[in-house]
Short mmCIF file of C-alpha atoms (C1' of nucleotides) in Angstrom, two decimals:
data_model
loop_
_atom_site.label_atom_id
_atom_site.label_comp_id
_atom_site.label_asym_id
_atom_site.label_seq_id
_atom_site.Cartn_x
_atom_site.Cartn_y
_atom_site.Cartn_z
CA MET A 21 -10.12 29.78 4.59
CA LYS A 22 -11.37 26.26 4.18
CA PRO A 23 -9.65 23.79 6.49
CA SER A 24 -8.27 20.69 4.82
CA ILE A 25 -5.94 17.75 5.38
CA PRO A 26 -2.71 16.85 3.55
CA LYS A 27 -2.84 14.98 0.29
CA GLY A 28 -3.33 11.24 0.66
CA THR A 29 -4.60 11.37 4.27
CA ARG A 30 -8.15 10.83 5.51
CA ASP A 31 -10.50 11.55 8.39
CA PHE A 32 -12.55 8.65 9.70
CA SER A 33 -16.16 9.04 10.81
CA PRO A 34 -17.59 7.06 13.77
CA THR A 35 -19.02 4.48 11.35
CA GLU A 36 -15.70 4.12 9.53
CA VAL A 37 -13.82 3.73 12.80
CA ALA A 38 -16.29 1.02 13.85
CA ASN A 39 -15.76 -0.83 10.56
CA ARG A 40 -11.97 -0.50 10.74
CA THR A 41 -11.98 -1.72 14.34
CA TYR A 42 -13.98 -4.75 13.25
CA ILE A 43 -11.36 -5.64 10.61
CA ILE A 44 -8.44 -4.99 12.95
CA ASN A 45 -9.97 -7.10 15.72
CA THR A 46 -10.57 -9.96 13.30
CA ILE A 47 -6.93 -9.86 12.20
CA LYS A 48 -5.52 -9.46 15.72
CA THR A 49 -7.61 -12.34 17.05
CA ALA A 50 -6.35 -14.56 14.23
CA PHE A 51 -2.75 -13.50 14.89
CA GLU A 52 -3.07 -14.46 18.54
CA THR A 53 -4.81 -17.72 17.66
CA PHE A 54 -1.69 -18.57 15.66
CA GLY A 55 0.56 -17.71 18.60
CA PHE A 56 1.83 -14.23 17.73
CA GLN A 57 2.51 -11.49 20.28
CA PRO A 58 2.05 -7.77 19.69
CA ILE A 59 4.80 -5.15 19.71
CA GLU A 60 4.79 -1.49 18.73
CA THR A 61 7.61 0.70 17.43
CA PRO A 62 7.93 4.50 17.06
CA SER A 63 6.19 6.24 14.17
CA PHE A 64 9.55 7.65 13.14
CA GLU A 65 13.01 6.10 13.06
CA LYS A 66 16.52 7.37 12.48
CA SER A 67 17.03 7.94 8.77
CA SER A 68 20.00 5.59 8.82
CA THR A 69 17.70 2.76 9.95
CA LEU A 70 15.38 3.16 6.97
CA MET A 71 17.44 4.56 4.10
CA GLY A 72 18.80 2.08 1.60
CA LYS A 73 16.58 -0.78 2.77
CA TYR A 74 13.88 -0.50 0.12
CA GLY A 75 15.87 0.14 -3.02
CA GLU A 76 16.18 3.41 -4.91
CA GLU A 77 12.43 3.71 -5.45
CA GLY A 78 11.80 3.16 -1.75
CA ASP A 79 14.25 5.83 -0.64
CA ARG A 80 12.42 8.36 -2.75
CA LEU A 81 9.12 7.50 -1.06
CA ILE A 82 10.36 7.86 2.52
CA PHE A 83 9.00 10.92 4.34
CA LYS A 84 11.97 12.73 5.84
CA ILE A 85 11.57 14.86 8.95
CA LEU A 86 13.30 18.23 9.05
CA ASN A 87 15.53 18.75 12.08
CA SER A 88 14.52 21.36 14.65
CA GLY A 89 16.28 24.69 14.49
CA ASN A 90 16.39 27.42 11.91
CA PHE A 91 19.11 26.83 9.37
CA PHE A 92 19.22 30.49 8.39
CA TYR A 93 20.14 31.83 11.82
CA GLU A 94 23.79 32.62 12.30
CA LYS A 95 24.37 30.13 15.07
CA ASP A 96 22.62 27.20 13.36
CA SER A 97 23.44 28.11 9.81
CA ILE A 98 24.46 25.41 7.37
CA ASP A 99 26.14 26.14 4.05
CA LEU A 100 24.74 24.59 0.91
CA PRO A 101 27.25 22.08 -0.47
CA GLU A 102 29.11 23.05 -3.64
CA SER A 103 27.87 20.02 -5.49
CA TYR A 104 24.35 21.35 -5.02
CA GLU A 105 25.02 23.87 -7.81
CA LYS A 106 26.28 21.11 -10.08
CA LEU A 107 23.15 19.09 -9.40
CA LYS A 108 21.03 21.84 -10.94
CA PHE A 109 22.46 21.06 -14.37
CA ASN A 110 23.29 17.37 -14.04
CA SER A 111 21.53 14.24 -12.90
CA LEU A 112 22.61 12.49 -9.73
CA ASP A 113 24.39 9.80 -11.74
CA ASP A 114 26.79 12.36 -13.23
CA LEU A 115 28.18 13.36 -9.84
CA GLU A 116 31.42 11.95 -8.50
CA SER A 117 31.17 9.75 -5.45
CA LYS A 118 32.94 12.41 -3.38
CA GLU A 119 30.22 14.86 -4.30
CA LYS A 120 27.46 12.39 -3.51
CA ILE A 121 28.95 11.89 -0.08
CA GLU A 122 28.96 15.64 0.41
CA LEU A 123 25.28 15.83 -0.54
CA ASN A 124 24.37 12.97 1.78
CA ARG A 125 26.23 14.64 4.61
CA PHE A 126 24.26 17.82 3.97
CA THR A 127 20.97 15.90 3.97
CA ASN A 128 21.95 14.31 7.27
CA ARG A 129 22.62 17.73 8.79
CA ILE A 130 19.13 18.97 8.02
CA SER A 131 17.23 15.67 8.46
CA GLY A 132 18.14 12.76 10.70
CA LYS A 133 14.73 11.18 11.17
CA ALA A 134 12.11 9.71 8.87
CA LEU A 135 8.56 8.36 9.14
CA ARG A 136 8.16 4.60 9.24
CA TYR A 137 7.86 3.22 5.68
CA ASP A 138 6.80 -0.29 6.61
CA LEU A 139 6.75 -2.52 9.70
CA THR A 140 9.33 -5.09 8.63
CA VAL A 141 12.51 -3.02 8.79
CA PRO A 142 11.64 -1.46 12.19
CA PHE A 143 10.93 -5.01 13.36
CA ALA A 144 14.36 -6.17 12.19
CA ARG A 145 15.87 -3.25 14.10
CA TYR A 146 13.80 -4.23 17.15
CA VAL A 147 15.00 -7.83 17.02
CA VAL A 148 18.66 -6.85 16.85
CA GLN A 149 18.30 -4.22 19.55
CA HIS A 150 16.43 -6.53 21.94
CA GLN A 151 18.08 -9.84 20.95
CA ASN A 152 19.01 -10.66 24.53
CA GLU A 153 15.43 -10.31 25.80
CA ILE A 154 13.84 -12.26 22.99
CA THR A 155 13.18 -16.00 23.00
CA PHE A 156 13.63 -17.43 19.52
CA PRO A 157 11.83 -18.28 17.37
CA PHE A 158 10.11 -14.95 17.97
CA LYS A 159 6.59 -14.56 16.61
CA ARG A 160 5.38 -10.97 16.70
CA TYR A 161 2.49 -9.07 15.20
CA GLN A 162 2.18 -5.34 14.71
CA VAL A 163 -0.75 -3.17 13.59
CA GLN A 164 0.33 0.42 13.03
CA PRO A 165 0.22 3.17 10.42
CA VAL A 166 3.02 3.65 7.88
CA TRP A 167 3.74 6.59 5.58
CA ARG A 168 4.83 6.83 1.97
CA ALA A 169 5.40 9.98 -0.10
CA ASP A 170 3.63 8.38 -3.03
CA ARG A 171 1.10 9.88 -5.38
CA PRO A 172 -2.36 8.87 -4.14
CA GLN A 173 -4.75 6.85 -6.31
CA LYS A 174 -7.31 4.11 -5.89
CA GLY A 175 -6.43 2.12 -2.79
CA ARG A 176 -3.20 4.04 -2.34
CA PHE A 177 -2.69 6.55 0.43
CA ARG A 178 0.21 8.42 1.98
CA GLU A 179 -0.83 7.28 5.43
CA PHE A 180 -2.20 3.77 5.81
CA TYR A 181 -2.24 0.80 8.16
CA GLN A 182 -0.29 -2.40 7.84
CA CYS A 183 -1.06 -5.50 9.90
CA ASP A 184 2.09 -7.62 9.97
CA ALA A 185 2.92 -11.00 11.41
CA ASP A 186 6.50 -12.28 11.22
CA VAL A 187 8.60 -15.08 12.65
CA VAL A 188 12.32 -14.74 13.11
CA GLY A 189 14.78 -17.41 14.10
CA SER A 190 13.42 -20.40 12.23
CA LYS A 191 14.04 -21.69 8.75
CA SER A 192 11.20 -24.20 8.97
CA LEU A 193 8.93 -24.25 5.95
CA TRP A 194 6.02 -25.00 8.29
CA GLN A 195 5.98 -21.26 8.91
CA GLU A 196 5.16 -20.64 5.26
CA VAL A 197 2.40 -23.21 5.52
CA GLU A 198 0.99 -21.53 8.61
CA PHE A 199 1.03 -18.08 7.03
CA ILE A 200 -1.08 -19.37 4.17
CA GLN A 201 -3.51 -20.80 6.70
CA LEU A 202 -3.48 -17.46 8.50
CA TYR A 203 -4.43 -15.59 5.33
CA ASP A 204 -7.18 -18.12 4.71
CA THR A 205 -8.49 -17.81 8.27
CA VAL A 206 -8.70 -14.02 8.24
CA PHE A 207 -10.29 -13.67 4.83
CA THR A 208 -12.76 -16.45 5.56
CA GLN A 209 -13.81 -14.75 8.80
CA LEU A 210 -14.22 -11.43 7.02
CA GLY A 211 -16.53 -13.16 4.55
CA LEU A 212 -14.14 -12.38 1.73
CA ALA A 213 -14.51 -15.58 -0.24
CA GLU A 214 -12.44 -16.59 -3.26
CA THR A 215 -9.29 -14.70 -2.52
CA THR A 216 -6.25 -15.99 -4.36
CA ILE A 217 -2.99 -16.43 -2.51
CA LYS A 218 -0.24 -16.36 -5.08
CA ILE A 219 3.04 -17.96 -4.14
CA ASN A 220 6.44 -18.03 -5.75
CA ASN A 221 10.00 -18.60 -4.65
CA ARG A 222 12.95 -16.34 -5.15
CA LYS A 223 15.21 -19.33 -5.73
CA ILE A 224 13.06 -20.35 -8.70
CA LEU A 225 13.43 -16.88 -10.18
CA SER A 226 17.20 -17.09 -9.72
CA GLY A 227 17.11 -20.51 -11.34
CA ILE A 228 15.26 -19.16 -14.36
CA ALA A 229 17.78 -16.37 -14.68
CA GLU A 230 20.54 -18.97 -14.56
CA VAL A 231 18.88 -21.07 -17.24
CA ILE A 232 18.32 -18.14 -19.58
CA GLY A 233 21.88 -17.11 -18.86
CA ALA A 234 21.19 -13.56 -17.71
CA GLN A 235 20.77 -12.64 -14.07
CA ASP A 236 20.21 -8.97 -14.93
CA LYS A 237 17.42 -9.74 -17.43
CA LEU A 238 15.23 -11.44 -14.83
CA ILE A 239 13.04 -8.40 -14.17
CA ASP A 240 12.45 -7.78 -17.89
CA PHE A 241 11.71 -11.47 -18.26
CA THR A 242 9.07 -11.67 -15.52
CA VAL A 243 7.44 -8.40 -16.56
CA ALA A 244 7.07 -9.73 -20.09
CA LEU A 245 5.88 -13.16 -18.95
CA ASP A 246 3.28 -11.54 -16.73
CA LYS A 247 1.51 -10.21 -19.82
CA LEU A 248 1.01 -13.69 -21.26
CA ASP A 249 -2.75 -13.94 -20.80
CA LYS A 250 -3.25 -10.39 -22.01
CA ILE A 251 -1.19 -10.20 -25.21
CA GLY A 252 -0.41 -13.82 -26.03
CA GLN A 253 2.73 -15.91 -26.33
CA GLU A 254 3.93 -14.46 -29.61
CA LYS A 255 3.98 -10.87 -28.43
CA VAL A 256 5.55 -11.86 -25.12
CA GLU A 257 8.41 -13.56 -26.97
CA THR A 258 8.80 -10.51 -29.18
CA GLU A 259 9.09 -8.32 -26.10
CA MET A 260 11.65 -10.67 -24.56
CA LEU A 261 13.75 -10.62 -27.71
CA SER A 262 13.62 -6.84 -27.77
CA LYS A 263 14.93 -6.80 -24.20
CA GLY A 264 17.97 -8.78 -25.29
CA ILE A 265 16.92 -12.26 -24.20
CA THR A 266 18.09 -14.78 -26.79
CA SER A 267 15.67 -17.08 -28.56
CA ALA A 268 17.73 -20.03 -27.36
CA ALA A 269 17.06 -18.93 -23.80
CA ILE A 270 13.35 -18.55 -24.49
CA GLN A 271 13.34 -22.11 -25.89
CA LYS A 272 14.73 -23.44 -22.63
CA VAL A 273 11.85 -22.05 -20.61
CA GLN A 274 9.04 -22.96 -23.00
CA PRO A 275 7.05 -24.80 -20.28
CA LEU A 276 6.37 -21.42 -18.64
CA PHE A 277 4.14 -20.51 -21.56
CA SER A 278 1.84 -23.45 -21.11
CA PHE A 279 1.14 -23.13 -17.37
CA ASP A 280 -2.49 -23.98 -16.84
CA GLY A 281 -3.06 -23.22 -13.17
CA ASN A 282 -2.67 -26.79 -11.94
CA ASN A 283 -0.06 -26.43 -9.22
CA GLN A 284 1.28 -30.01 -9.39
CA GLU A 285 1.78 -29.98 -13.15
CA ASN A 286 3.35 -26.55 -12.98
CA LEU A 287 5.76 -27.73 -10.32
CA ASP A 288 6.71 -30.77 -12.39
CA ALA A 289 7.34 -28.57 -15.41
CA LEU A 290 9.45 -26.18 -13.32
CA ALA A 291 11.47 -29.02 -11.84
CA LYS A 292 12.23 -30.42 -15.27
CA MET A 293 13.16 -27.02 -16.62
CA LEU A 294 15.47 -26.16 -13.72
CA THR A 295 17.35 -29.46 -13.37
CA THR A 296 20.58 -27.75 -14.37
CA SER A 297 20.21 -25.11 -11.69
CA GLU A 298 20.96 -26.19 -8.13
CA GLU A 299 19.30 -23.12 -6.62
CA GLY A 300 16.26 -23.40 -8.87
CA THR A 301 15.81 -27.05 -7.93
CA LYS A 302 15.96 -26.09 -4.25
CA GLY A 303 13.26 -23.49 -4.86
CA VAL A 304 11.00 -26.02 -6.54
CA GLU A 305 11.45 -28.41 -3.63
CA GLU A 306 10.54 -25.71 -1.12
CA LEU A 307 7.51 -24.69 -3.10
CA ARG A 308 6.44 -28.30 -3.50
CA PHE A 309 6.63 -28.86 0.24
CA VAL A 310 4.38 -25.88 0.93
CA ILE A 311 1.90 -26.79 -1.80
CA ASN A 312 1.70 -30.43 -0.77
CA SER A 313 1.28 -29.57 2.90
CA ILE A 314 -1.54 -27.16 2.15
CA SER A 315 -3.33 -29.62 -0.08
CA GLU A 316 -3.14 -32.16 2.79
CA LEU A 317 -4.41 -29.64 5.34
CA GLY A 318 -6.96 -27.91 3.11
CA LEU A 319 -8.09 -24.29 2.99
CA GLN A 320 -11.49 -22.86 3.94
CA SER A 321 -12.15 -20.29 1.22
CA ALA A 322 -8.92 -19.12 -0.35
CA SER A 323 -7.10 -20.77 -3.20
CA LEU A 324 -3.36 -21.18 -3.46
CA GLU A 325 -1.78 -20.62 -6.83
CA VAL A 326 1.80 -20.92 -8.03
CA ASP A 327 2.68 -17.79 -9.98
CA VAL A 328 6.20 -17.60 -11.41
CA THR A 329 5.68 -13.98 -12.49
CA LEU A 330 5.32 -12.88 -8.88
CA ALA A 331 8.49 -10.88 -8.36
CA ARG A 332 7.69 -8.42 -5.58
CA GLY A 333 10.24 -7.43 -2.97
CA LEU A 334 13.10 -8.81 -4.99
CA ASN A 335 15.44 -6.59 -3.00
CA TYR A 336 15.20 -8.62 0.17
CA TYR A 337 13.14 -11.80 -0.23
CA THR A 338 15.25 -14.93 -0.53
CA GLY A 339 12.71 -17.75 -0.41
CA ALA A 340 8.91 -17.79 -0.56
CA ILE A 341 7.09 -14.76 -1.97
CA PHE A 342 3.39 -14.22 -1.21
CA GLU A 343 0.77 -11.94 -2.60
CA VAL A 344 -2.97 -11.92 -2.05
CA SER A 345 -5.23 -10.47 -4.69
CA ALA A 346 -8.80 -9.40 -4.09
CA PRO A 347 -11.68 -11.58 -5.34
CA LYS A 348 -12.07 -11.49 -9.11
CA GLY A 349 -14.18 -8.60 -10.33
CA VAL A 350 -12.92 -6.15 -7.71
CA LYS A 351 -10.52 -3.64 -9.17
CA MET A 352 -7.89 -3.45 -6.49
CA GLY A 353 -4.20 -4.23 -6.26
CA SER A 354 -2.86 -6.67 -3.74
CA ILE A 355 -4.51 -6.69 -0.31
CA GLY A 356 -1.62 -8.52 1.31
CA GLY A 357 1.92 -9.62 0.68
CA GLY A 358 4.97 -11.13 2.29
CA GLY A 359 7.79 -13.57 2.04
CA ARG A 360 10.96 -15.11 3.45
CA TYR A 361 14.08 -13.05 4.02
CA ASP A 362 17.06 -15.10 5.15
CA ASP A 363 19.21 -12.29 6.42
CA LEU A 364 17.12 -9.23 7.18
CA THR A 365 18.75 -8.58 10.54
CA GLY A 366 22.13 -8.83 8.82
CA ILE A 367 21.94 -5.18 7.83
CA PHE A 368 21.84 -4.35 11.55
CA GLY A 369 24.74 -6.64 12.35
CA MET A 370 22.99 -9.84 13.42
CA LYS A 371 23.88 -12.65 11.03
CA ASP A 372 22.10 -15.84 10.06
CA VAL A 373 18.68 -15.09 11.45
CA SER A 374 15.98 -16.12 9.03
CA GLY A 375 12.65 -14.36 8.99
CA VAL A 376 9.37 -14.87 7.21
CA GLY A 377 6.24 -12.81 7.41
CA ILE A 378 3.08 -11.49 5.85
CA SER A 379 1.18 -8.24 5.82
CA PHE A 380 -2.51 -7.35 5.56
CA GLY A 381 -3.39 -4.03 3.91
CA LEU A 382 -6.16 -2.77 6.19
CA ASP A 383 -7.22 0.16 4.02
CA ARG A 384 -7.50 -1.91 0.87
CA ILE A 385 -9.35 -4.70 2.64
CA TYR A 386 -11.77 -2.00 3.85
CA LEU A 387 -12.38 -0.81 0.29
CA VAL A 388 -12.94 -4.34 -0.97
CA LEU A 389 -15.38 -5.22 1.83
CA GLU A 390 -17.22 -1.97 1.19
CA GLU A 391 -17.45 -2.57 -2.55
CA LEU A 392 -18.82 -6.07 -1.99
CA GLY A 393 -21.23 -4.87 0.72
CA LEU A 394 -19.74 -7.24 3.27
CA PHE A 395 -19.79 -4.99 6.32
CA LYS A 396 -22.18 -6.26 8.91
CA THR A 397 -24.21 -3.44 10.40
CA VAL A 398 -21.86 -2.47 13.18
CA ALA A 399 -23.60 -0.99 16.22
CA LEU A 400 -22.20 2.47 16.83
CA PRO A 401 -21.51 3.33 20.44
CA LYS A 402 -24.52 5.34 21.62
CA PRO A 403 -26.49 5.77 24.83
CA LYS A 404 -29.49 3.57 25.50
CA VAL A 405 -31.36 6.35 27.23
CA MET A 406 -31.35 10.15 27.16
CA PHE A 407 -32.78 12.34 29.91
CA VAL A 408 -34.59 15.48 28.82
CA ASN A 409 -33.29 18.64 30.50
CA PHE A 410 -35.96 21.03 31.84
CA GLY A 411 -33.77 23.17 34.06
CA GLU A 412 -31.38 23.09 37.00
CA ASN A 413 -33.59 21.29 39.55
CA GLU A 414 -34.79 18.72 37.07
CA ALA A 415 -31.26 18.18 35.71
CA LEU A 416 -29.89 17.48 39.19
CA TYR A 417 -32.70 14.98 39.86
CA CYS A 418 -31.88 13.30 36.54
CA MET A 419 -28.12 13.22 37.14
CA LYS A 420 -28.70 11.32 40.39
CA ALA A 421 -30.62 8.67 38.46
CA ILE A 422 -28.05 8.67 35.64
CA SER A 423 -25.24 7.97 38.12
CA GLN A 424 -27.18 4.90 39.30
CA LEU A 425 -27.75 3.72 35.74
CA ARG A 426 -24.07 4.12 34.83
CA VAL A 427 -23.02 2.06 37.84
CA LYS A 428 -25.21 -0.68 36.37
CA GLY A 429 -23.43 -0.24 33.05
CA ILE A 430 -26.38 1.34 31.25
CA LYS A 431 -25.16 3.91 28.72
CA SER A 432 -27.04 7.06 29.60
CA GLU A 433 -26.74 10.79 29.21
CA LEU A 434 -28.46 14.05 30.07
CA PHE A 435 -29.16 16.55 27.31
CA PRO A 436 -26.70 19.26 28.35
CA ASP A 437 -28.89 22.33 27.79
CA ALA A 438 -32.41 23.16 28.92
CA ALA A 439 -33.35 23.58 25.27
CA LYS A 440 -36.80 23.29 23.78
CA MET A 441 -38.41 19.90 24.08
CA LYS A 442 -38.60 19.55 20.34
CA LYS A 443 -34.86 20.09 19.93
CA GLN A 444 -34.06 17.56 22.63
CA MET A 445 -36.40 14.93 21.21
CA ASN A 446 -35.02 15.58 17.76
CA TYR A 447 -31.48 14.95 19.01
CA ALA A 448 -32.53 11.65 20.61
CA ASN A 449 -34.29 10.68 17.42
CA LYS A 450 -31.34 11.46 15.16
CA ARG A 451 -28.96 9.46 17.30
CA GLU A 452 -31.47 6.62 17.35
CA ILE A 453 -31.54 6.52 21.13
CA GLU A 454 -34.04 3.88 22.17
CA PHE A 455 -35.42 5.47 25.34
CA VAL A 456 -36.04 9.01 26.59
CA VAL A 457 -36.76 9.90 30.20
CA ILE A 458 -38.80 13.00 30.88
CA VAL A 459 -38.70 14.58 34.34
CA GLY A 460 -40.59 17.75 35.27
CA SER A 461 -41.81 19.16 38.59
CA GLN A 462 -44.64 16.63 38.66
CA GLU A 463 -42.31 13.62 38.46
CA ILE A 464 -39.97 15.10 41.08
CA GLU A 465 -42.90 15.59 43.44
CA ASN A 466 -43.96 11.93 43.10
CA ASP A 467 -40.39 10.62 43.04
CA GLU A 468 -40.89 8.97 39.65
CA PHE A 469 -39.84 9.06 35.98
CA THR A 470 -41.65 9.20 32.68
CA LEU A 471 -40.04 6.65 30.36
CA LYS A 472 -40.75 6.90 26.66
CA ASN A 473 -39.92 4.22 24.11
CA MET A 474 -38.83 6.11 21.00
CA VAL A 475 -39.53 3.21 18.67
CA SER A 476 -43.10 2.40 19.72
CA GLY A 477 -43.91 5.87 21.03
CA GLU A 478 -45.37 4.38 24.23
CA GLN A 479 -44.66 6.05 27.55
CA SER A 480 -45.38 5.34 31.18
CA LYS A 481 -44.41 6.41 34.68
CA CYS A 482 -42.11 4.30 36.83
CA SER A 483 -39.80 4.25 39.84
CA LEU A 484 -35.99 4.29 39.67
CA LEU A 485 -35.88 0.55 40.32
CA GLU A 486 -38.31 -0.14 37.50
CA LEU A 487 -36.32 2.19 35.26
CA ILE A 488 -33.14 0.22 35.86
CA GLN A 489 -34.91 -3.10 35.30
CA THR A 490 -36.39 -1.95 32.01
CA LEU A 491 -33.11 -0.59 30.68
CA LEU A 492 -30.79 -3.38 31.80
"C1'" G D 19 8.83 10.82 -10.86
"C1'" U D 20 5.55 10.70 -15.99
"C1'" G D 21 0.60 11.45 -18.24
"C1'" G D 22 -4.53 12.67 -17.75
"C1'" U D 23 -8.72 14.44 -14.67
"C1'" U D 24 -11.48 17.34 -10.95
"C1'" G D 25 -12.76 21.81 -7.85
"C1'" U D 26 -19.59 26.36 -7.55
"C1'" A D 27 -23.55 26.80 -0.07
"C1'" G D 28 -22.11 21.99 5.36
"C1'" C D 29 -23.26 17.66 1.44
"C1'" U D 30 -24.78 16.17 -3.82
"C1'" C D 31 -24.89 18.90 -8.04
"C1'" A D 32 -27.26 22.79 -12.07
"C1'" G D 33 -25.33 27.28 -14.26
"C1'" U D 34 -26.64 28.26 -22.28
"C1'" U D 35 -21.89 31.15 -27.62
"C1'" G D 36 -18.37 35.25 -21.84
"C1'" G D 37 -23.45 39.64 -20.33
"C1'" U D 38 -27.50 42.68 -14.64
"C1'" U D 39 -28.24 40.63 -8.14
"C1'" A D 40 -24.81 32.65 -9.17
"C1'" G D 41 -29.52 28.52 -8.45
"C1'" A D 42 -31.87 23.60 -6.78
"C1'" G D 43 -32.35 19.29 -3.62
"C1'" C D 44 -30.72 17.45 1.01
"C1'" G D 45 -28.96 19.20 5.65
"C1'" U D 46 -28.91 23.39 9.39
"C1'" C D 47 -31.74 27.15 12.07
"C1'" G D 48 -36.60 29.48 13.18
"C1'" G D 49 -42.08 29.17 13.05
"C1'" U D 50 -47.12 26.51 12.78
"C1'" U D 51 -46.69 23.33 18.24
"C1'" U D 52 -43.56 27.33 25.58
"C1'" G D 53 -44.08 18.91 28.56
"C1'" U D 54 -43.32 15.22 23.43
"C1'" G D 55 -39.39 13.21 18.01
"C1'" G D 56 -40.11 10.93 12.97
"C1'" U D 57 -44.64 13.39 8.76
"C1'" A D 58 -46.57 17.98 6.61
"C1'" C D 59 -46.68 23.23 5.56
"C1'" C D 60 -44.32 28.30 5.96
"C1'" G D 61 -39.83 31.06 6.43
"C1'" A D 62 -34.49 32.23 7.12
"C1'" A D 63 -29.28 31.93 7.20
"C1'" A D 64 -25.48 30.20 4.31
"C1'" G D 65 -20.90 30.91 -1.58
"C1'" U D 66 -14.02 35.82 -2.30
"C1'" C D 67 -17.36 30.10 -7.86
"C1'" G D 68 -9.97 26.02 -4.88
"C1'" U D 69 -5.96 29.99 -4.86
"C1'" G D 70 -2.90 33.70 -7.49
"C1'" G D 71 -2.04 36.19 -11.96
"C1'" G D 72 -3.66 37.41 -17.11
"C1'" U D 73 -7.12 38.46 -21.56
"C1'" U D 74 -11.77 41.48 -21.95
"C1'" C D 75 -15.99 47.17 -21.58
"C1'" G D 76 -17.45 42.68 -18.78
"C1'" A D 77 -14.98 36.06 -16.41
"C1'" G D 78 -18.13 30.75 -12.53
"C1'" C D 79 -17.24 30.12 -18.08
"C1'" C D 80 -11.24 31.81 -21.98
"C1'" C D 81 -5.42 31.61 -21.01
"C1'" C D 82 -1.08 30.65 -17.51
"C1'" A D 83 0.73 29.07 -12.81
"C1'" U D 84 -0.19 26.61 -8.25
"C1'" C D 85 -2.83 23.55 -4.69
"C1'" U D 86 -6.46 19.70 -4.29
"C1'" U D 87 -9.49 15.28 -6.04
"C1'" C D 88 -9.75 11.02 -8.77
"C1'" C D 89 -7.40 7.75 -12.47
"C1'" A D 90 -3.41 5.25 -15.35
"C1'" C D 91 2.05 4.17 -15.56
"C1'" C D 92 6.14 3.02 -12.17
"C1'" C D 93 6.04 0.78 -7.67
"C1'" C D 94 3.37 -1.03 -3.90
"C1'" A D 95 -0.57 -2.58 1.00
#
RNA sequence: GUGGUUGUAGCUCAGUUGGUUAGAGCGUCGGUUUGUGGUACCGAAAGUCGUGGGUUCGAGCCCCAUCUUCCACCCCA
């Protein structure tokens, strides 16, 4: 039987761990530079904490944990609900609400826990649960794995790391400004030039829906608009008409079709278009504040771009929406995302606490850096010196010296077996260990060591003191 | 969840229209060299051809199912 790991999971080699640690440390250092503090939460939560927070699609992707116990034993046995039979021949939508409740109750009996789906909802739970210990505004960061029962593909895994930074308890738009700076800082330090930070505002999307007179058509509208540079204005309008958006409505939002990437002009066009919508106008003002502040402060390597088709996280974002795309030419989805949610803790009973945050997708950033060859050669942890093992007496003599070296902080090890010289040298060579110490009866007699430099091939005899001095 | 794709030695891959005993390179181990690595030469071990069924005198190759890989859609990091 060949051993293997579950679909969508990965093993990491020493080199990969070193590279991942490098990325994580860069992100964590930036987080702390911006004043965030770390927290951690459990890898699994109660199902009730997670279910219903990510929309219907999200619920499907949550990994549920089976309760302990054997449901077929007499004493633990659970009867299948009657509506289960009906479900075999009907879709969920055909069931009566009473039957759905019965099914949910059954699910709760067999599964009450689920793996963390993201870091934002557990954070909201944390804030509500610890509200009396927290000083607001609370700035926390969190770097932990999350799990999704998704089908794997390029840059998509079932277990992956998110690196989140969020602020709760402040409605200040300076937070949005700082998060853009934070993105810029991290990607600049990673050498990932020319990332694009796309920004939108939920209030603008609501405003557009108001102007076209159809709140429920907003998704269809943005999806169609998103295709503008691929299929052209004419086909986009055709698609909108086919989705039931009137041509009068399309006329009202004509400026959207002539966006040219200049943020100021785009903002002006949006403002003009949304004058009749109070909420839309508010959104434009918010966006303008962020854009103007950033253009005053400047960015190192990223560019900030208004993108009205950005409609991610529509379920919970209420203000700014962020998404970071990889440098042009790299085929990869977003490597980061985030936004403002005015009432996230509301679902856990704590009203009127505004939050805003961003996330870095570690695994995708890894893939992008790898594709662009941006990993610096990370030094793998390895000993500086290896002692050849000739037998019990020699090994003991070596271990005494090794203890001294380790006290001095010199990474050193003894080859564990008295194997053939060739094998031992080969091992040192493969691991690219810089020095080898050879001790036989002769060296023991003279109380000395033979030190060999594996790069130059030179070797000489020396005392313990000289050994330490050379290796330090 | 929908559609496509992949699986042969530890790794990367050959394997003809279905036909004896499934090959190579790299790696591993041993030897040339019992206190000296990288190079060279010689040799060896290693595979239930993803798994389970089926067709056939005969299947790595054809059919079905299933798992896995990768990719697109949806959605997302």
